[in-house]
Coordinates of N, CA, C and O in Angstrom, one line a residue:
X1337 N 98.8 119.6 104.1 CA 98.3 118.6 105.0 C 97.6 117.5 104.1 O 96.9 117.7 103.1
X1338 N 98.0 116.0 104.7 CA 97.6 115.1 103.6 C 96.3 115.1 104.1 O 96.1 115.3 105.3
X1339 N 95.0 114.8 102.9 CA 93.9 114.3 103.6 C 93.7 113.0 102.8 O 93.9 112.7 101.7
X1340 N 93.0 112.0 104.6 CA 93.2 110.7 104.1 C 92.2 110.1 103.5 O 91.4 111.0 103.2
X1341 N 91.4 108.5 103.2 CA 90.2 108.5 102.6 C 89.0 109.0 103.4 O 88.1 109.5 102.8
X1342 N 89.0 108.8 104.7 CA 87.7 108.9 105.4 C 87.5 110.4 105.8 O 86.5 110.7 106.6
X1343 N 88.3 111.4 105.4 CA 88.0 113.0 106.0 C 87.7 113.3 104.4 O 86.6 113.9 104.3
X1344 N 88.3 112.9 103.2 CA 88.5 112.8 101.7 C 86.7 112.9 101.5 O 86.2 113.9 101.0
X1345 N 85.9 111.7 101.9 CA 84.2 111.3 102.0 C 83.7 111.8 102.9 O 82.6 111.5 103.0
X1346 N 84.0 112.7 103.9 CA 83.1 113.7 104.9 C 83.1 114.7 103.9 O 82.0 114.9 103.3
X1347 N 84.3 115.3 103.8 CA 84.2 116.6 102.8 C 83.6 116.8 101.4 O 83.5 117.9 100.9
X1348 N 83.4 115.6 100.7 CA 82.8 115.8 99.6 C 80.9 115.6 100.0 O 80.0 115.9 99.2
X1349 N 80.7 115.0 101.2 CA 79.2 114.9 101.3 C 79.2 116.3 101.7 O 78.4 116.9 101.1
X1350 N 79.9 117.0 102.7 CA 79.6 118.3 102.8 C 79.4 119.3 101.2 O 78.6 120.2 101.0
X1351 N 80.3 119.0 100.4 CA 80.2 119.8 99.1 C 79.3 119.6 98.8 O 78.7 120.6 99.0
X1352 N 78.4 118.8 98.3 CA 77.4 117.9 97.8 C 76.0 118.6 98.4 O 74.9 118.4 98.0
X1353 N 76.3 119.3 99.1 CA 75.2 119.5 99.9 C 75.0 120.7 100.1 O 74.0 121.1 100.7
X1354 N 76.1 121.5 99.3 CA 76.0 123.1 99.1 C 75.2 123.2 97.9 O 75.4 122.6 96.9
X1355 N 74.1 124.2 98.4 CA 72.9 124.2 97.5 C 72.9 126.5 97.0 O 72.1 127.2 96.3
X1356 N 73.8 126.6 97.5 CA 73.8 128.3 96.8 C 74.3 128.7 95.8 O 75.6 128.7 95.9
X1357 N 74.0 129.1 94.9 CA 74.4 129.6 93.4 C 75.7 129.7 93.4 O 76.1 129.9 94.6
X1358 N 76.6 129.7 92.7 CA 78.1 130.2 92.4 C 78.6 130.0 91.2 O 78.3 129.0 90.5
X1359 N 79.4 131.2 90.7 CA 79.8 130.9 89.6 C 81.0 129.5 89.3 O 81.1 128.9 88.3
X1360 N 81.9 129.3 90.8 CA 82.6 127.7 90.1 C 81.3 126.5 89.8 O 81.2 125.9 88.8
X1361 N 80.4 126.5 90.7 CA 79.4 125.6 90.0 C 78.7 125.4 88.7 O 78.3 124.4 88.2
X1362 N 78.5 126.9 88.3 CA 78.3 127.0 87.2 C 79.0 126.6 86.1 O 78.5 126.2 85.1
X1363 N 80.5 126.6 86.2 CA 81.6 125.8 85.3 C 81.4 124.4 85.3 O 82.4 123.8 84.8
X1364 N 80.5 123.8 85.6 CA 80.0 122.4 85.6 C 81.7 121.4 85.3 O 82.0 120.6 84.4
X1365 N 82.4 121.8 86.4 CA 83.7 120.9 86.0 C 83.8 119.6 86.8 O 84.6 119.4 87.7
X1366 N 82.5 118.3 86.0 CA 82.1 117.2 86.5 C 83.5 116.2 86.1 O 84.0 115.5 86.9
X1367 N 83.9 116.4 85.1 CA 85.3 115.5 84.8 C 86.2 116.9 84.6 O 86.0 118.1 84.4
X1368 N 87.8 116.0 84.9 CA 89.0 117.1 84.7 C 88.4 117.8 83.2 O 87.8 117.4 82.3
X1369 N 89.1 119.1 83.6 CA 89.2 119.9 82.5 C 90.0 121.6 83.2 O 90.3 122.1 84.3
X1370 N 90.2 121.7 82.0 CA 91.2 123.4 82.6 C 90.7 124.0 82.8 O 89.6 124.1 82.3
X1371 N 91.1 124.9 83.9 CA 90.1 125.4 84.6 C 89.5 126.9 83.8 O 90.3 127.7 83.2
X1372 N 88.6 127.1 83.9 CA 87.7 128.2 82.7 C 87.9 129.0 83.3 O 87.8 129.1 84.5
X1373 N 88.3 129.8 82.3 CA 88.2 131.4 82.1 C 87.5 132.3 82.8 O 87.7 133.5 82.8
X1374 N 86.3 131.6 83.4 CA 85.3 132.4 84.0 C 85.9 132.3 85.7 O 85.7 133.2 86.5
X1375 N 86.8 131.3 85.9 CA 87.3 131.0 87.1 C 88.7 131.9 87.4 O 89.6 131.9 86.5
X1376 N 88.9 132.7 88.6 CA 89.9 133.0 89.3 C 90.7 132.0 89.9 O 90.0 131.3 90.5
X1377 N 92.2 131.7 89.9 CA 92.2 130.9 91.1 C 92.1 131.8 93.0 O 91.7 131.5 94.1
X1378 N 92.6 132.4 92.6 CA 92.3 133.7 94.1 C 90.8 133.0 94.8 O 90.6 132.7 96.0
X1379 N 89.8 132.7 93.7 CA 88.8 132.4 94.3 C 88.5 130.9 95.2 O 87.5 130.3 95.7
X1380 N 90.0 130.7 95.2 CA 89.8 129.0 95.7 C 90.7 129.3 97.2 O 91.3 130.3 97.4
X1381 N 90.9 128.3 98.2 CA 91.7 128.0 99.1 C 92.4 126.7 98.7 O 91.9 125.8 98.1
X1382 N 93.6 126.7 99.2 CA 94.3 125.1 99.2 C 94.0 124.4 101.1 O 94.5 125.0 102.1
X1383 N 93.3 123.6 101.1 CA 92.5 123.2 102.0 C 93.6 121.7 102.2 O 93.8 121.5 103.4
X1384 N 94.0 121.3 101.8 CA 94.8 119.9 101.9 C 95.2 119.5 100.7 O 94.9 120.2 99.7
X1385 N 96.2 117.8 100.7 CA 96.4 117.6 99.5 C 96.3 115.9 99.8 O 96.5 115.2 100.8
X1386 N 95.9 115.5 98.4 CA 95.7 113.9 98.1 C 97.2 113.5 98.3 O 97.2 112.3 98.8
X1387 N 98.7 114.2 98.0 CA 99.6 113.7 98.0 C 100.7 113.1 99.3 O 101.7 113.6 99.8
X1388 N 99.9 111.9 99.6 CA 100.8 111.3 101.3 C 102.3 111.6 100.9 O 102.7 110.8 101.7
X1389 N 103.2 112.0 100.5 CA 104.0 111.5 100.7 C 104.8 112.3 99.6 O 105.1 111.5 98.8
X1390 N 105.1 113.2 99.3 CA 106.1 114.1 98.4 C 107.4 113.8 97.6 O 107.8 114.4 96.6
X1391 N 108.1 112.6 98.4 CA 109.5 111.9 97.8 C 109.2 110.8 97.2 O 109.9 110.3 96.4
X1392 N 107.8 110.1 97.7 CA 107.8 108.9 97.0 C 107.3 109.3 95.0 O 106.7 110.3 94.5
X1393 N 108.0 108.3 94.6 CA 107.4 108.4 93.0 C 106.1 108.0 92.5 O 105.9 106.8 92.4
X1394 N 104.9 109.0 92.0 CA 103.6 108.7 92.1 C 103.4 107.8 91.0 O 104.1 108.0 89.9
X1395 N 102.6 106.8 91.1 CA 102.1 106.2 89.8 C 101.2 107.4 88.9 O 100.7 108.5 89.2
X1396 N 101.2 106.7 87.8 CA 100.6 107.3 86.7 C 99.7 106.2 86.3 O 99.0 106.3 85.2
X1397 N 99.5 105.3 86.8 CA 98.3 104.5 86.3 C 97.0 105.1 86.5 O 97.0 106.0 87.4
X1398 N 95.7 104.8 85.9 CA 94.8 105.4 86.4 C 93.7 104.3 86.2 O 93.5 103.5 85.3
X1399 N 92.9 104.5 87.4 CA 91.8 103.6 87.4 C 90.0 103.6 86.5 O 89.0 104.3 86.8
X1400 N 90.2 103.2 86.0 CA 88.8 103.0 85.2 C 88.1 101.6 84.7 O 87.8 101.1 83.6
X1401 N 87.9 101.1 85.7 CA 87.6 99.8 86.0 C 86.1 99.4 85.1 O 85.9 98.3 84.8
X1402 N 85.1 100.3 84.7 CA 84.3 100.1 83.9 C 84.1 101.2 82.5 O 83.1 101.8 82.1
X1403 N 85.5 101.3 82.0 CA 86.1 101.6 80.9 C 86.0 103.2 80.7 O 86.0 103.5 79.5
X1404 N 85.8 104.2 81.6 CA 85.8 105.3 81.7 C 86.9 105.7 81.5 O 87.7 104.9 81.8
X1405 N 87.7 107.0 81.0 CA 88.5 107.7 80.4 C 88.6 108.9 81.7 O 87.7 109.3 82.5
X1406 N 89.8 109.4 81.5 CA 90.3 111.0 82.5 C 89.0 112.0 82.0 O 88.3 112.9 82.7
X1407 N 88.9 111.8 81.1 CA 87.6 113.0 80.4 C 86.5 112.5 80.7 O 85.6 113.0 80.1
X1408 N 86.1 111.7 81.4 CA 84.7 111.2 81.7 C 83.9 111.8 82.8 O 84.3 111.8 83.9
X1409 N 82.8 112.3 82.5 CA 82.0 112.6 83.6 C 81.6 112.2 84.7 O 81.3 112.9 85.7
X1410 N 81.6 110.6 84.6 CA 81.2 109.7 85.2 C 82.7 108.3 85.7 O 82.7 107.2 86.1
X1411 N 83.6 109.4 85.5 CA 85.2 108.4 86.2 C 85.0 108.4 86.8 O 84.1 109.2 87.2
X1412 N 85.7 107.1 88.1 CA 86.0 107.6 89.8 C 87.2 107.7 89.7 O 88.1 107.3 89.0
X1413 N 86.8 108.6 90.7 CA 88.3 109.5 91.9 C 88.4 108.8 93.0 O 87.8 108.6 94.0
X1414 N 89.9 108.2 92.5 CA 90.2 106.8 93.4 C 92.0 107.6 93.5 O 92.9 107.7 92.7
X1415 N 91.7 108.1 95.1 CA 92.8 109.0 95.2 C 94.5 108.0 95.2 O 95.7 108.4 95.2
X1416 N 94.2 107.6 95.2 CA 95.8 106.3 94.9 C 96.2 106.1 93.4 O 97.2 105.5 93.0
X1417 N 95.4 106.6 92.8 CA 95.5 106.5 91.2 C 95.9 107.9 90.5 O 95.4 108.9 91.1
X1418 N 96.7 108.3 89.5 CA 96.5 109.5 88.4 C 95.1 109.9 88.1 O 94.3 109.0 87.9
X1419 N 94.7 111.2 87.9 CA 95.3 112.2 88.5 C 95.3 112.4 90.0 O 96.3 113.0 90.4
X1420 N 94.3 112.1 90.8 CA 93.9 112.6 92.2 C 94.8 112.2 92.7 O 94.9 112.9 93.6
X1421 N 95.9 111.1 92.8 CA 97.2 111.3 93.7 C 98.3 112.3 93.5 O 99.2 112.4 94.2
X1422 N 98.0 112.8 92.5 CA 98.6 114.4 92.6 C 97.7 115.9 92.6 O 97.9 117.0 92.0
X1423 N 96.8 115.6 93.3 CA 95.8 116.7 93.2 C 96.0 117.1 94.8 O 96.4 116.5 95.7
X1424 N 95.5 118.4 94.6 CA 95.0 119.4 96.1 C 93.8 119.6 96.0 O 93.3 119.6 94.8
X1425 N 92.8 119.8 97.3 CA 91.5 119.9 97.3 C 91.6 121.8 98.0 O 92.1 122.4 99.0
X1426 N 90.8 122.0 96.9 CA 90.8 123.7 96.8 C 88.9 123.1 97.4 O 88.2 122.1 97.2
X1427 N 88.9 124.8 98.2 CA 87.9 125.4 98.1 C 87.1 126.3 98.2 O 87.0 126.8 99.3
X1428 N 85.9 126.8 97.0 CA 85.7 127.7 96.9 C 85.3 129.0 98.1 O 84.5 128.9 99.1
X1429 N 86.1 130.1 97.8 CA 85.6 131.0 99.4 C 84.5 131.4 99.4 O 84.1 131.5 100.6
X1430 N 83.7 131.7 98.4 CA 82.3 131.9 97.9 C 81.3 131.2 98.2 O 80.2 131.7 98.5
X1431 N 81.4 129.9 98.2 CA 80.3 129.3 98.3 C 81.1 128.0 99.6 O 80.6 128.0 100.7
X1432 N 82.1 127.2 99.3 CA 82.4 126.2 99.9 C 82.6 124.9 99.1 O 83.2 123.9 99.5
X1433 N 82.0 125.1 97.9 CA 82.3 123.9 97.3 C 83.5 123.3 97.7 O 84.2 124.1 98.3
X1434 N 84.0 122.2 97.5 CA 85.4 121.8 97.1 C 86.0 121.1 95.5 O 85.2 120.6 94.7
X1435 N 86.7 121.1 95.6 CA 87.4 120.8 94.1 C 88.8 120.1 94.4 O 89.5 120.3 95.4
X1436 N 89.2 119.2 93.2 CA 90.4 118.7 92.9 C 91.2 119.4 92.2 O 90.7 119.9 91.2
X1437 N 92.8 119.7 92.3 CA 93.4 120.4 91.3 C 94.4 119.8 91.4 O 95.0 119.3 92.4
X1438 N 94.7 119.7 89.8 CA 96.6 118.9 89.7 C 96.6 119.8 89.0 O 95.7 120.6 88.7
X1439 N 98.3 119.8 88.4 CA 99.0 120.3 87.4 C 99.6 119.5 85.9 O 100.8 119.2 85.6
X1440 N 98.1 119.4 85.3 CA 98.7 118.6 83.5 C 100.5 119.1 83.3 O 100.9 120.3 83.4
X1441 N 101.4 118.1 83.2 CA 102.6 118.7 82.6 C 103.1 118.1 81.4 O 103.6 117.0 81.6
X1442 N 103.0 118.6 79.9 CA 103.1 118.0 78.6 C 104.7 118.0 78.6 O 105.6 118.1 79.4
X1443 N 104.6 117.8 76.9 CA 106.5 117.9 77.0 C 106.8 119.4 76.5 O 108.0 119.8 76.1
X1444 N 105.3 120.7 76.6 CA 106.2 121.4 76.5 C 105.1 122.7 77.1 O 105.2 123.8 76.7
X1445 N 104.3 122.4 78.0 CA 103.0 122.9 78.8 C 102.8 122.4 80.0 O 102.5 121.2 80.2
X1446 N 102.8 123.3 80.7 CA 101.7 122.7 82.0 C 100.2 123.5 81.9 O 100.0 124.6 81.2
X1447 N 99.1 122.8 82.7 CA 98.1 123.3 82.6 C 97.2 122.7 83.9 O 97.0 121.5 84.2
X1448 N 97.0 124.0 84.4 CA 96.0 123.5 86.0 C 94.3 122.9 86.1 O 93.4 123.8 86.2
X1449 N 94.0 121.6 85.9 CA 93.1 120.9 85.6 C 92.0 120.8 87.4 O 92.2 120.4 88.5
X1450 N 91.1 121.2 86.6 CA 90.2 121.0 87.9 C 89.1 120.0 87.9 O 88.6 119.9 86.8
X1451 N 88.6 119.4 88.8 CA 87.4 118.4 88.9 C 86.9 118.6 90.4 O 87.4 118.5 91.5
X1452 N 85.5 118.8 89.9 CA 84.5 118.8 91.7 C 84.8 117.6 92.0 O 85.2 116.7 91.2
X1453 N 84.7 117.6 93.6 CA 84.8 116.6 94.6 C 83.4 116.0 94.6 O 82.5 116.8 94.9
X1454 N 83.2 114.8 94.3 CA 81.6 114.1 94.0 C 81.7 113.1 95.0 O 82.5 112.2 95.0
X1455 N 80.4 113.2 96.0 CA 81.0 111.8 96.5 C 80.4 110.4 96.3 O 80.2 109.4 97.0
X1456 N 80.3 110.7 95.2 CA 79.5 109.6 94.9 C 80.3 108.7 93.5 O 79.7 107.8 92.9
X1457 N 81.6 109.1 93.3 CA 82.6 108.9 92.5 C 83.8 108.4 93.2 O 84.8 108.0 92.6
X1458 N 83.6 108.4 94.6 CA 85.2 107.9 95.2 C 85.1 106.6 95.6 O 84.2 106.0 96.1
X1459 N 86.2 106.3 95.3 CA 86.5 104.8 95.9 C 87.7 104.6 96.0 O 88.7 104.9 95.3
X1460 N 87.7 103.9 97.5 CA 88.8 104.0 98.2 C 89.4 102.2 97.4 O 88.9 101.2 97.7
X1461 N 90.3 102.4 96.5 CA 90.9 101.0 96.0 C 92.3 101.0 96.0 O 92.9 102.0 95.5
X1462 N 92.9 99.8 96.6 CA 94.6 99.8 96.5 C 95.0 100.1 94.9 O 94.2 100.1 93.9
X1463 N 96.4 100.5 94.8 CA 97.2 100.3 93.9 C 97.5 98.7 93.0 O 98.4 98.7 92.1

C-alpha cells in the first residue's frame, strides 16, 4: 500500500510520540545505516511503502539542499528522492515506532538499511 505525504506526517508525529523503552530505539538509527545486530527483522511489520508506483524508474537523485549527506543525522526524508522513494515503513510490534527500510544494492551486495521516521525531517518537495 502506497503511503502518501499527508498519512507519511500523521504517522511519524505518532512515532515521535512513543515514549516506552525499546530495544529498536535504542539502536539510535537517526540516519540510514544497516540494520544492527541487536535488531530482528521478525521484530518489525511492513505497514506500507513510499514506492507509488513499481514500473516506473525511480530516480537516484537525492536531496540535500543544505549540504547534508545519506549518512547524516540531520538529512531530510523527502520521499520523491533516493533513498526513501524506495523505502517501506516498517513497524516496530514492540513498541510502535516506525521506520524506513530500503535495500542498499552494490555491484556485488545488497544490504537492508534502516532510518527512524522523524517528523521533523520530512519535506514534501518535487522532483
Amino acid at each position: 500500500m502506497f503511503i502518501d505525504f499527508a498519512n507519511l506526517k500523521r504517522m511519524a508525529e505518532q512515532s515521535a510520540a512513543v515514549t516506552q523503552p525499546c530495544n529498536c530505539n535504542d539502536a539510535q538509527a537517526l540516519a540510514w545505516q544497516q540494520i544492527p545486530l541487536t535488531l530482528e527483522l521478525d521484530q518489525f511489520e511492513e505497514v506500507g511503502s513510499l514506492v507509488e508506483n513499481a514500473y516506473d524508474e525511480p530516480t537516484f537523485k537525492e536531496y540535500h539542499p543544505a549540504g547534508t549527506r545519506l549518512q547524516s543525522d540531520d538529512a531530510p526524508i523527502a520521499p520523491r528522492y533516493y533513498p526513501a522513494n524506495l523505502s517501506h515503513v516498517l513497524r516496530c510490534v514492540k513498541c510502535q515506532r516506525l521506520y524506513l527500510r530500503y535495500t542498499e544494492a552494490g555491484g556485488y551486495f545488497t544490504e537492508l538499511r534502516l532510518r527512524a521516521l522523524r517528523p521533523q525531517l520530512l519535506v514534501d518537495v518535487p522532483l
